[in-house]
PDB file of C-alpha atoms in Angstrom:
ATOM      1  CA  MET A   1      42.620  21.784 -70.400  1.00 95.00           C
ATOM      2  CA  TYR A   2      41.971  20.556 -73.930  1.00 98.00           C
ATOM      3  CA  MET A   3      38.509  19.014 -73.964  1.00 97.00           C
ATOM      4  CA  ALA A   4      37.041  16.394 -76.279  1.00 97.00           C
ATOM      5  CA  GLN A   5      33.509  17.791 -76.317  1.00 92.00           C
ATOM      6  CA  ASN A   6      32.126  16.974 -79.772  1.00 93.00           C
ATOM      7  CA  TRP A   7      31.260  13.316 -79.240  1.00 97.00           C
ATOM      8  CA  LYS A   8      27.776  11.945 -79.899  1.00 96.00           C
ATOM      9  CA  ASP A   9      28.565   8.231 -79.944  1.00 98.00           C
ATOM     10  CA  TYR A  10      30.710   8.372 -76.799  1.00 98.00           C
ATOM     11  CA  GLU A  11      29.812   9.750 -73.362  1.00 98.00           C
ATOM     12  CA  LEU A  12      31.580   9.720 -70.009  1.00 98.00           C
ATOM     13  CA  ILE A  13      28.432   9.323 -67.953  1.00 98.00           C
ATOM     14  CA  ASP A  14      29.809   9.321 -64.417  1.00 98.00           C
ATOM     15  CA  THR A  15      32.877   8.552 -62.297  1.00 98.00           C
ATOM     16  CA  GLY A  16      33.673   7.376 -58.770  1.00 98.00           C
ATOM     17  CA  ALA A  17      35.280   4.690 -56.615  1.00 97.00           C
ATOM     18  CA  GLY A  18      38.146   4.264 -59.052  1.00 96.00           C
ATOM     19  CA  ASP A  19      35.855   3.602 -62.018  1.00 97.00           C
ATOM     20  CA  LYS A  20      34.415   5.444 -64.982  1.00 98.00           C
ATOM     21  CA  LEU A  21      31.026   4.743 -66.527  1.00 98.00           C
ATOM     22  CA  GLU A  22      31.086   5.171 -70.293  1.00 98.00           C
ATOM     23  CA  ARG A  23      28.666   4.870 -73.186  1.00 98.00           C
ATOM     24  CA  TRP A  24      30.209   3.555 -76.402  1.00 98.00           C
ATOM     25  CA  GLY A  25      27.400   3.867 -78.911  1.00 98.00           C
ATOM     26  CA  ASP A  26      24.561   2.020 -77.185  1.00 96.00           C
ATOM     27  CA  VAL A  27      26.843  -0.016 -74.916  1.00 98.00           C
ATOM     28  CA  VAL A  28      27.569   1.099 -71.332  1.00 98.00           C
ATOM     29  CA  LEU A  29      30.848  -0.125 -69.839  1.00 98.00           C
ATOM     30  CA  ARG A  30      32.432   0.318 -66.418  1.00 98.00           C
ATOM     31  CA  ARG A  31      36.237   0.503 -66.440  1.00 97.00           C
ATOM     32  CA  PRO A  32      38.891   1.469 -63.850  1.00 96.00           C
ATOM     33  CA  ASP A  33      40.816   4.727 -63.860  1.00 96.00           C
ATOM     34  CA  PRO A  34      43.503   5.387 -61.226  1.00 92.00           C
ATOM     35  CA  GLN A  35      42.850   9.128 -61.134  1.00 94.00           C
ATOM     36  CA  ILE A  36      39.277   8.716 -59.926  1.00 97.00           C
ATOM     37  CA  ILE A  37      39.898   8.852 -56.186  1.00 97.00           C
ATOM     38  CA  TRP A  38      36.502  10.267 -55.201  1.00 97.00           C
ATOM     39  CA  PRO A  39      33.358   8.238 -54.307  1.00 97.00           C
ATOM     40  CA  ILE A  40      30.349   7.588 -56.515  1.00 97.00           C
ATOM     41  CA  ALA A  41      27.801  10.269 -55.684  1.00 95.00           C
ATOM     42  CA  ASP A  42      24.764   8.254 -56.757  1.00 93.00           C
ATOM     43  CA  GLU A  43      24.981   4.542 -57.604  1.00 92.00           C
ATOM     44  CA  SER A  44      21.450   4.362 -58.982  1.00 89.00           C
ATOM     45  CA  GLY A  45      20.445   4.481 -62.628  1.00 90.00           C
ATOM     46  CA  PRO A  46      23.200   3.960 -65.195  1.00 93.00           C
ATOM     47  CA  TRP A  47      25.635   2.386 -62.724  1.00 96.00           C
ATOM     48  CA  ARG A  48      23.228  -0.571 -62.536  1.00 94.00           C
ATOM     49  CA  GLU A  49      22.719  -0.770 -66.283  1.00 92.00           C
ATOM     50  CA  THR A  50      26.217  -1.659 -67.434  1.00 96.00           C
ATOM     51  CA  ALA A  51      26.714  -4.267 -70.142  1.00 97.00           C
ATOM     52  CA  GLY A  52      30.235  -5.000 -68.905  1.00 97.00           C
ATOM     53  CA  HIS A  53      32.417  -4.288 -65.872  1.00 97.00           C
ATOM     54  CA  TYR A  54      36.203  -4.625 -65.863  1.00 97.00           C
ATOM     55  CA  HIS A  55      37.462  -5.709 -62.437  1.00 95.00           C
ATOM     56  CA  ARG A  56      41.054  -5.068 -61.465  1.00 89.00           C
ATOM     57  CA  SER A  57      42.973  -7.897 -59.836  1.00 86.00           C
ATOM     58  CA  SER A  58      45.204  -7.377 -56.803  1.00 78.00           C
ATOM     59  CA  ALA A  59      47.751  -9.592 -58.564  1.00 78.00           C
ATOM     60  CA  GLY A  60      47.769  -7.315 -61.604  1.00 80.00           C
ATOM     61  CA  GLY A  61      45.610  -7.165 -64.709  1.00 84.00           C
ATOM     62  CA  GLY A  62      41.966  -8.011 -64.391  1.00 92.00           C
ATOM     63  CA  SER A  63      38.955  -9.407 -66.230  1.00 95.00           C
ATOM     64  CA  TRP A  64      35.525  -8.500 -67.571  1.00 96.00           C
ATOM     65  CA  THR A  65      32.165  -9.626 -66.248  1.00 96.00           C
ATOM     66  CA  TRP A  66      29.256  -9.354 -68.665  1.00 96.00           C
ATOM     67  CA  LYS A  67      25.569  -8.828 -68.033  1.00 95.00           C
ATOM     68  CA  THR A  68      24.759  -8.714 -71.733  1.00 93.00           C
ATOM     69  CA  THR A  69      26.019 -10.685 -74.691  1.00 94.00           C
ATOM     70  CA  LEU A  70      27.711  -8.204 -76.989  1.00 94.00           C
ATOM     71  CA  PRO A  71      28.963  -8.502 -80.546  1.00 95.00           C
ATOM     72  CA  GLU A  72      32.701  -9.138 -80.843  1.00 95.00           C
ATOM     73  CA  ARG A  73      33.053  -5.509 -81.912  1.00 97.00           C
ATOM     74  CA  TRP A  74      30.845  -2.591 -82.867  1.00 98.00           C
ATOM     75  CA  THR A  75      31.188   0.800 -84.532  1.00 98.00           C
ATOM     76  CA  ILE A  76      31.147   4.375 -83.281  1.00 98.00           C
ATOM     77  CA  SER A  77      31.729   7.587 -85.212  1.00 98.00           C
ATOM     78  CA  TYR A  78      33.165  10.996 -84.395  1.00 98.00           C
ATOM     79  CA  GLU A  79      31.446  14.069 -85.868  1.00 95.00           C
ATOM     80  CA  ASP A  80      29.897  11.731 -88.477  1.00 93.00           C
ATOM     81  CA  LYS A  81      33.298  11.786 -90.195  1.00 94.00           C
ATOM     82  CA  LEU A  82      35.612   9.277 -88.529  1.00 98.00           C
ATOM     83  CA  LYS A  83      34.545   5.716 -87.760  1.00 98.00           C
ATOM     84  CA  PHE A  84      36.153   3.251 -85.388  1.00 98.00           C
ATOM     85  CA  TYR A  85      35.708  -0.347 -84.294  1.00 98.00           C
ATOM     86  CA  ILE A  86      35.280  -0.781 -80.537  1.00 98.00           C
ATOM     87  CA  LYS A  87      36.322  -4.080 -78.978  1.00 98.00           C
ATOM     88  CA  PRO A  88      36.871  -4.569 -75.227  1.00 96.00           C
ATOM     89  CA  THR A  89      40.259  -6.182 -74.652  1.00 94.00           C
ATOM     90  CA  SER A  90      41.637  -8.355 -71.869  1.00 91.00           C
ATOM     91  CA  PHE A  91      43.649  -5.379 -70.544  1.00 90.00           C
ATOM     92  CA  LYS A  92      40.564  -3.110 -70.056  1.00 94.00           C
ATOM     93  CA  HIS A  93      41.011  -0.990 -73.193  1.00 96.00           C
ATOM     94  CA  THR A  94      38.438  -0.692 -75.967  1.00 98.00           C
ATOM     95  CA  GLY A  95      40.747   0.194 -78.856  1.00 97.00           C
ATOM     96  CA  LEU A  96      40.148   3.936 -78.672  1.00 98.00           C
ATOM     97  CA  PHE A  97      41.088   6.822 -76.387  1.00 98.00           C
ATOM     98  CA  PRO A  98      38.108   9.190 -76.807  1.00 98.00           C
ATOM     99  CA  GLU A  99      39.888  12.161 -75.216  1.00 98.00           C
ATOM    100  CA  GLN A 100      42.207  12.207 -78.247  1.00 98.00           C
ATOM    101  CA  ALA A 101      39.339  13.680 -80.263  1.00 98.00           C
ATOM    102  CA  ALA A 102      40.581  17.056 -79.007  1.00 97.00           C
ATOM    103  CA  ASN A 103      43.749  16.411 -81.013  1.00 98.00           C
ATOM    104  CA  TRP A 104      41.941  14.990 -84.046  1.00 98.00           C
ATOM    105  CA  SER A 105      39.922  18.177 -84.510  1.00 97.00           C
ATOM    106  CA  TRP A 106      43.045  20.310 -84.149  1.00 98.00           C
ATOM    107  CA  MET A 107      45.150  18.332 -86.619  1.00 98.00           C
ATOM    108  CA  MET A 108      42.333  18.115 -89.182  1.00 98.00           C
ATOM    109  CA  ASP A 109      42.002  21.895 -89.074  1.00 98.00           C
ATOM    110  CA  LYS A 110      45.774  22.355 -89.470  1.00 98.00           C
ATOM    111  CA  ILE A 111      45.984  19.956 -92.416  1.00 98.00           C
ATOM    112  CA  GLN A 112      42.900  21.253 -94.230  1.00 98.00           C
ATOM    113  CA  ASN A 113      44.075  24.855 -93.955  1.00 98.00           C
ATOM    114  CA  ALA A 114      47.725  24.229 -94.847  1.00 98.00           C
ATOM    115  CA  GLY A 115      47.162  25.022 -98.519  1.00 97.00           C
ATOM    116  CA  ARG A 116      49.701  22.377 -99.585  1.00 98.00           C
ATOM    117  CA  PRO A 117      50.197  18.605 -99.508  1.00 98.00           C
ATOM    118  CA  ILE A 118      51.061  17.376 -96.016  1.00 98.00           C
ATOM    119  CA  GLN A 119      52.972  14.214 -95.156  1.00 98.00           C
ATOM    120  CA  VAL A 120      52.184  12.955 -91.621  1.00 98.00           C
ATOM    121  CA  LEU A 121      54.154  10.418 -89.575  1.00 98.00           C
ATOM    122  CA  ASN A 122      52.151   8.800 -86.778  1.00 98.00           C
ATOM    123  CA  LEU A 123      54.420   6.996 -84.284  1.00 98.00           C
ATOM    124  CA  PHE A 124      53.254   4.547 -81.586  1.00 96.00           C
ATOM    125  CA  ALA A 125      50.107   4.821 -83.675  1.00 97.00           C
ATOM    126  CA  TYR A 126      47.957   2.136 -81.950  1.00 97.00           C
ATOM    127  CA  THR A 127      44.598   1.616 -83.714  1.00 98.00           C
ATOM    128  CA  GLY A 128      44.984   4.752 -85.775  1.00 98.00           C
ATOM    129  CA  GLY A 129      42.717   7.466 -84.403  1.00 98.00           C
ATOM    130  CA  ALA A 130      45.146  10.171 -85.530  1.00 98.00           C
ATOM    131  CA  THR A 131      45.831   8.277 -88.764  1.00 98.00           C
ATOM    132  CA  VAL A 132      42.134   8.245 -89.661  1.00 98.00           C
ATOM    133  CA  ALA A 133      41.802  11.939 -88.774  1.00 98.00           C
ATOM    134  CA  SER A 134      44.852  12.940 -90.815  1.00 98.00           C
ATOM    135  CA  ALA A 135      43.804  10.870 -93.830  1.00 98.00           C
ATOM    136  CA  TYR A 136      40.277  12.290 -93.667  1.00 98.00           C
ATOM    137  CA  ALA A 137      41.750  15.801 -93.694  1.00 98.00           C
ATOM    138  CA  GLY A 138      43.683  15.027 -96.875  1.00 98.00           C
ATOM    139  CA  ALA A 139      47.195  14.199 -95.656  1.00 98.00           C
ATOM    140  CA  SER A 140      49.427  11.358 -96.758  1.00 98.00           C
ATOM    141  CA  VAL A 141      50.107   9.257 -93.670  1.00 98.00           C
ATOM    142  CA  VAL A 142      52.733   6.765 -92.539  1.00 98.00           C
ATOM    143  CA  HIS A 143      51.384   4.776 -89.578  1.00 98.00           C
ATOM    144  CA  VAL A 144      53.972   2.940 -87.445  1.00 97.00           C
ATOM    145  CA  ASP A 145      53.390   0.622 -84.488  1.00 96.00           C
ATOM    146  CA  ALA A 146      55.253  -2.433 -83.216  1.00 93.00           C
ATOM    147  CA  ALA A 147      52.071  -4.458 -82.537  1.00 93.00           C
ATOM    148  CA  LYS A 148      50.826  -6.295 -85.617  1.00 96.00           C
ATOM    149  CA  GLY A 149      47.307  -6.626 -84.227  1.00 96.00           C
ATOM    150  CA  MET A 150      47.005  -2.897 -83.617  1.00 97.00           C
ATOM    151  CA  VAL A 151      48.207  -2.095 -87.134  1.00 98.00           C
ATOM    152  CA  GLN A 152      45.590  -4.446 -88.573  1.00 98.00           C
ATOM    153  CA  TRP A 153      42.929  -2.763 -86.414  1.00 98.00           C
ATOM    154  CA  ALA A 154      44.031   0.620 -87.780  1.00 98.00           C
ATOM    155  CA  LYS A 155      43.728  -0.652 -91.350  1.00 98.00           C
ATOM    156  CA  GLU A 156      40.184  -1.750 -90.603  1.00 98.00           C
ATOM    157  CA  ASN A 157      39.356   1.669 -89.123  1.00 98.00           C
ATOM    158  CA  ILE A 158      40.582   3.337 -92.322  1.00 98.00           C
ATOM    159  CA  GLN A 159      38.393   1.007 -94.385  1.00 98.00           C
ATOM    160  CA  LEU A 160      35.438   1.556 -92.051  1.00 98.00           C
ATOM    161  CA  SER A 161      35.771   5.322 -92.510  1.00 98.00           C
ATOM    162  CA  GLY A 162      35.662   4.949 -96.301  1.00 98.00           C
ATOM    163  CA  LEU A 163      39.257   6.126 -96.737  1.00 98.00           C
ATOM    164  CA  ASN A 164      40.660   3.131 -98.634  1.00 96.00           C
ATOM    165  CA  ASP A 165      41.724   5.352-101.510  1.00 96.00           C
ATOM    166  CA  ARG A 166      43.789   7.684 -99.311  1.00 97.00           C
ATOM    167  CA  PRO A 167      47.616   7.463 -99.335  1.00 98.00           C
ATOM    168  CA  VAL A 168      48.220   5.638 -96.026  1.00 98.00           C
ATOM    169  CA  ARG A 169      51.146   3.274 -95.417  1.00 98.00           C
ATOM    170  CA  PHE A 170      50.871   0.870 -92.474  1.00 98.00           C
ATOM    171  CA  ILE A 171      54.160  -0.340 -91.029  1.00 98.00           C
ATOM    172  CA  THR A 172      54.641  -2.886 -88.246  1.00 96.00           C
ATOM    173  CA  ASP A 173      58.060  -2.050 -86.853  1.00 94.00           C
ATOM    174  CA  ASP A 174      60.041  -0.854 -83.875  1.00 92.00           C
ATOM    175  CA  VAL A 175      59.395   2.889 -83.903  1.00 94.00           C
ATOM    176  CA  PHE A 176      62.921   3.914 -82.924  1.00 92.00           C
ATOM    177  CA  LYS A 177      64.587   1.798 -85.587  1.00 93.00           C
ATOM    178  CA  PHE A 178      62.101   3.045 -88.181  1.00 96.00           C
ATOM    179  CA  VAL A 179      63.001   6.679 -87.426  1.00 97.00           C
ATOM    180  CA  GLN A 180      66.705   5.850 -87.720  1.00 95.00           C
ATOM    181  CA  ARG A 181      66.144   4.220 -91.099  1.00 97.00           C
ATOM    182  CA  GLU A 182      64.128   7.192 -92.314  1.00 98.00           C
ATOM    183  CA  GLN A 183      67.090   9.416 -91.416  1.00 97.00           C
ATOM    184  CA  ARG A 184      69.385   7.276 -93.575  1.00 97.00           C
ATOM    185  CA  ARG A 185      66.871   7.226 -96.420  1.00 97.00           C
ATOM    186  CA  GLY A 186      66.498  10.996 -96.319  1.00 97.00           C
ATOM    187  CA  ASN A 187      62.702  10.836 -95.996  1.00 98.00           C
ATOM    188  CA  LYS A 188      60.977  13.910 -94.574  1.00 98.00           C
ATOM    189  CA  TYR A 189      57.626  14.647 -92.938  1.00 98.00           C
ATOM    190  CA  ASP A 190      55.628  17.834 -92.487  1.00 98.00           C
ATOM    191  CA  ALA A 191      53.977  16.686 -89.265  1.00 98.00           C
ATOM    192  CA  ILE A 192      54.896  14.129 -86.611  1.00 98.00           C
ATOM    193  CA  ILE A 193      52.535  12.678 -84.013  1.00 98.00           C
ATOM    194  CA  MET A 194      53.854  10.562 -81.162  1.00 98.00           C
ATOM    195  CA  ASP A 195      52.270   8.841 -78.178  1.00 95.00           C
ATOM    196  CA  PRO A 196      55.263   7.155 -76.533  1.00 93.00           C
ATOM    197  CA  PRO A 197      54.886   4.630 -73.714  1.00 88.00           C
ATOM    198  CA  SER A 198      56.096   5.232 -70.177  1.00 90.00           C
ATOM    199  CA  TYR A 199      58.325   2.184 -70.335  1.00 85.00           C
ATOM    200  CA  GLY A 200      59.216  -0.437 -72.887  1.00 80.00           C
ATOM    201  CA  ARG A 201      61.826  -2.735 -74.371  1.00 72.00           C
ATOM    202  CA  GLY A 202      63.075  -2.925 -77.920  1.00 66.00           C
ATOM    203  CA  PRO A 203      63.520  -6.129 -79.951  1.00 62.00           C
ATOM    204  CA  ASN A 204      67.157  -6.442 -78.861  1.00 66.00           C
ATOM    205  CA  GLY A 205      66.599  -5.665 -75.192  1.00 68.00           C
ATOM    206  CA  GLU A 206      66.892  -1.889 -75.507  1.00 70.00           C
ATOM    207  CA  THR A 207      65.195  -0.089 -72.641  1.00 75.00           C
ATOM    208  CA  TRP A 208      62.866   2.873 -73.142  1.00 77.00           C
ATOM    209  CA  LYS A 209      62.038   5.042 -70.147  1.00 85.00           C
ATOM    210  CA  LEU A 210      60.143   8.168 -71.060  1.00 88.00           C
ATOM    211  CA  GLU A 211      61.894  10.434 -68.561  1.00 89.00           C
ATOM    212  CA  SER A 212      65.338   9.697 -70.013  1.00 89.00           C
ATOM    213  CA  SER A 213      64.491   8.689 -73.590  1.00 90.00           C
ATOM    214  CA  LEU A 214      61.912  11.193 -74.819  1.00 95.00           C
ATOM    215  CA  TYR A 215      64.210  14.183 -75.325  1.00 96.00           C
ATOM    216  CA  PRO A 216      66.806  12.352 -77.460  1.00 95.00           C
ATOM    217  CA  PHE A 217      63.994  10.693 -79.402  1.00 96.00           C
ATOM    218  CA  LEU A 218      62.442  14.098 -80.092  1.00 97.00           C
ATOM    219  CA  GLU A 219      65.825  15.305 -81.368  1.00 97.00           C
ATOM    220  CA  SER A 220      66.007  12.243 -83.594  1.00 97.00           C
ATOM    221  CA  CYS A 221      62.542  12.927 -85.010  1.00 98.00           C
ATOM    222  CA  MET A 222      63.508  16.492 -85.842  1.00 97.00           C
ATOM    223  CA  GLN A 223      66.033  15.137 -88.316  1.00 97.00           C
ATOM    224  CA  ILE A 224      63.208  13.779 -90.483  1.00 98.00           C
ATOM    225  CA  LEU A 225      61.120  16.956 -90.453  1.00 98.00           C
ATOM    226  CA  SER A 226      60.753  18.879 -93.686  1.00 98.00           C
ATOM    227  CA  ASP A 227      62.132  22.405 -94.060  1.00 97.00           C
ATOM    228  CA  ASN A 228      58.624  23.798 -93.593  1.00 97.00           C
ATOM    229  CA  PRO A 229      56.911  21.608 -90.970  1.00 98.00           C
ATOM    230  CA  LEU A 230      53.276  22.085 -90.033  1.00 98.00           C
ATOM    231  CA  PHE A 231      53.114  20.619 -86.511  1.00 98.00           C
ATOM    232  CA  MET A 232      54.667  18.333 -83.913  1.00 98.00           C
ATOM    233  CA  LEU A 233      52.366  16.668 -81.376  1.00 98.00           C
ATOM    234  CA  ILE A 234      53.484  14.761 -78.269  1.00 98.00           C
ATOM    235  CA  ASN A 235      50.940  12.879 -76.169  1.00 97.00           C
ATOM    236  CA  SER A 236      51.770  11.346 -72.814  1.00 97.00           C
ATOM    237  CA  TYR A 237      49.941   9.273 -70.227  1.00 95.00           C
ATOM    238  CA  THR A 238      52.990   8.929 -67.981  1.00 93.00           C
ATOM    239  CA  THR A 239      52.152   9.727 -64.361  1.00 89.00           C
ATOM    240  CA  GLY A 240      54.172  12.565 -62.867  1.00 90.00           C
ATOM    241  CA  ILE A 241      55.090  14.286 -66.137  1.00 94.00           C
ATOM    242  CA  SER A 242      53.826  17.870 -66.301  1.00 96.00           C
ATOM    243  CA  PRO A 243      52.609  19.546 -69.498  1.00 97.00           C
ATOM    244  CA  THR A 244      55.281  22.165 -68.816  1.00 98.00           C
ATOM    245  CA  VAL A 245      57.914  19.462 -69.322  1.00 97.00           C
ATOM    246  CA  LEU A 246      56.634  18.858 -72.861  1.00 98.00           C
ATOM    247  CA  SER A 247      56.445  22.593 -73.474  1.00 98.00           C
ATOM    248  CA  ASN A 248      60.032  23.054 -72.303  1.00 98.00           C
ATOM    249  CA  MET A 249      61.302  20.307 -74.597  1.00 98.00           C
ATOM    250  CA  LEU A 250      59.553  21.817 -77.602  1.00 98.00           C
ATOM    251  CA  GLU A 251      60.903  25.256 -76.663  1.00 98.00           C
ATOM    252  CA  MET A 252      64.431  23.833 -76.606  1.00 98.00           C
ATOM    253  CA  THR A 253      64.157  21.861 -79.847  1.00 97.00           C
ATOM    254  CA  MET A 254      61.503  23.113 -82.263  1.00 98.00           C
ATOM    255  CA  LYS A 255      61.369  26.804 -81.416  1.00 97.00           C
ATOM    256  CA  PRO A 256      65.038  27.706 -82.121  1.00 97.00           C
ATOM    257  CA  ARG A 257      64.971  26.021 -85.521  1.00 96.00           C
ATOM    258  CA  TYR A 258      61.459  26.735 -86.772  1.00 97.00           C
ATOM    259  CA  GLY A 259      59.970  29.534 -84.667  1.00 97.00           C
ATOM    260  CA  GLY A 260      56.249  28.925 -84.475  1.00 98.00           C
ATOM    261  CA  GLN A 261      53.994  28.555 -81.461  1.00 98.00           C
ATOM    262  CA  ILE A 262      53.974  26.103 -78.558  1.00 98.00           C
ATOM    263  CA  SER A 263      51.074  25.081 -76.368  1.00 98.00           C
ATOM    264  CA  ALA A 264      50.748  22.404 -73.717  1.00 98.00           C
ATOM    265  CA  GLY A 265      48.230  21.242 -71.168  1.00 98.00           C
ATOM    266  CA  GLU A 266      46.042  18.476 -69.863  1.00 98.00           C
ATOM    267  CA  ILE A 267      43.590  16.659 -72.064  1.00 98.00           C
ATOM    268  CA  GLY A 268      40.241  15.679 -70.650  1.00 97.00           C
ATOM    269  CA  LEU A 269      36.649  14.527 -70.972  1.00 98.00           C
ATOM    270  CA  PRO A 270      33.491  16.154 -69.567  1.00 98.00           C
ATOM    271  CA  ILE A 271      31.562  14.048 -67.029  1.00 98.00           C
ATOM    272  CA  SER A 272      27.845  14.253 -67.825  1.00 97.00           C
ATOM    273  CA  ARG A 273      26.260  13.606 -64.419  1.00 96.00           C
ATOM    274  CA  SER A 274      28.528  15.776 -62.284  1.00 96.00           C
ATOM    275  CA  GLY A 275      29.601  18.491 -64.712  1.00 96.00           C
ATOM    276  CA  LEU A 276      33.209  17.837 -63.663  1.00 97.00           C
ATOM    277  CA  THR A 277      36.150  17.029 -65.914  1.00 98.00           C
ATOM    278  CA  LEU A 278      38.227  13.851 -65.942  1.00 98.00           C
ATOM    279  CA  PRO A 279      41.912  14.523 -66.750  1.00 97.00           C
ATOM    280  CA  CYS A 280      43.143  11.845 -69.138  1.00 97.00           C
ATOM    281  CA  GLY A 281      46.723  12.743 -70.024  1.00 96.00           C
ATOM    282  CA  ILE A 282      48.836  15.614 -71.290  1.00 98.00           C
ATOM    283  CA  LEU A 283      49.946  17.004 -74.611  1.00 98.00           C
ATOM    284  CA  GLY A 284      52.540  19.333 -76.074  1.00 98.00           C
ATOM    285  CA  ARG A 285      52.006  20.950 -79.463  1.00 98.00           C
ATOM    286  CA  TRP A 286      54.314  22.883 -81.733  1.00 98.00           C
ATOM    287  CA  GLU A 287      52.735  24.504 -84.784  1.00 98.00           C
ATOM    288  CA  SER A 288      53.968  26.795 -87.513  1.00 97.00           C
ATOM    289  CA  ASN A 289      52.836  30.408 -87.602  1.00 90.00           C
TER     290      ASN A 289
END
């Protein structure tokens, strides 16, 4: 289990009854999580002090109820280095996956100790947590996501973190087509980060299903790696996919060509009240020796 344990501005306070109780700065929110299939041990205290509660709908989706009037968005920081805007959305998210801090610390260490300029490609890059971390560590970054609003949010996170002067390119585009164009252009990257969806459709009706599409996409991404890559990181939130699956794919693709080391596992957050851990997804990492 890879744990995101260095947060001060975020805390997973408690879990139970399909919900997690989280502190984002000074704001406590209650949001659903399908993996929380145990009851709430004690519904007193912080469970009654939430500013907002996202309720799932039996018809799909859901909505927020608010006990407190909040600003449209607010700021939290990670290790007093990386800053992010938090904004509850209509689909329960806040614009940040705090468990990914376990990856941010790892990639910052890899980049800062590389001893050479590093070019990072962040695919399915969302609001740019990994982009901010990579830029902070000194890398040049290309940030690609198909959602214009998420790319704008990522730009604002870079500005918020005081990294305006860093070499970061923000691209709103279909990720798969972008990778194909980079192959034709002959562009290369020293590190690739990807957080592909479980399912999706391309602009021309192309279907993406992680179980059948991830391996060929990984092979495609290898064609735009430099001759001396630093790392490859795959994140997944797809239910039913084991970390060993990601490890096997990296063993079959990266290891024969580049050697290096492979690690894989769950990624999680510590739960303050119970001392338990909430699993939040999986990762597979390849890194150079």
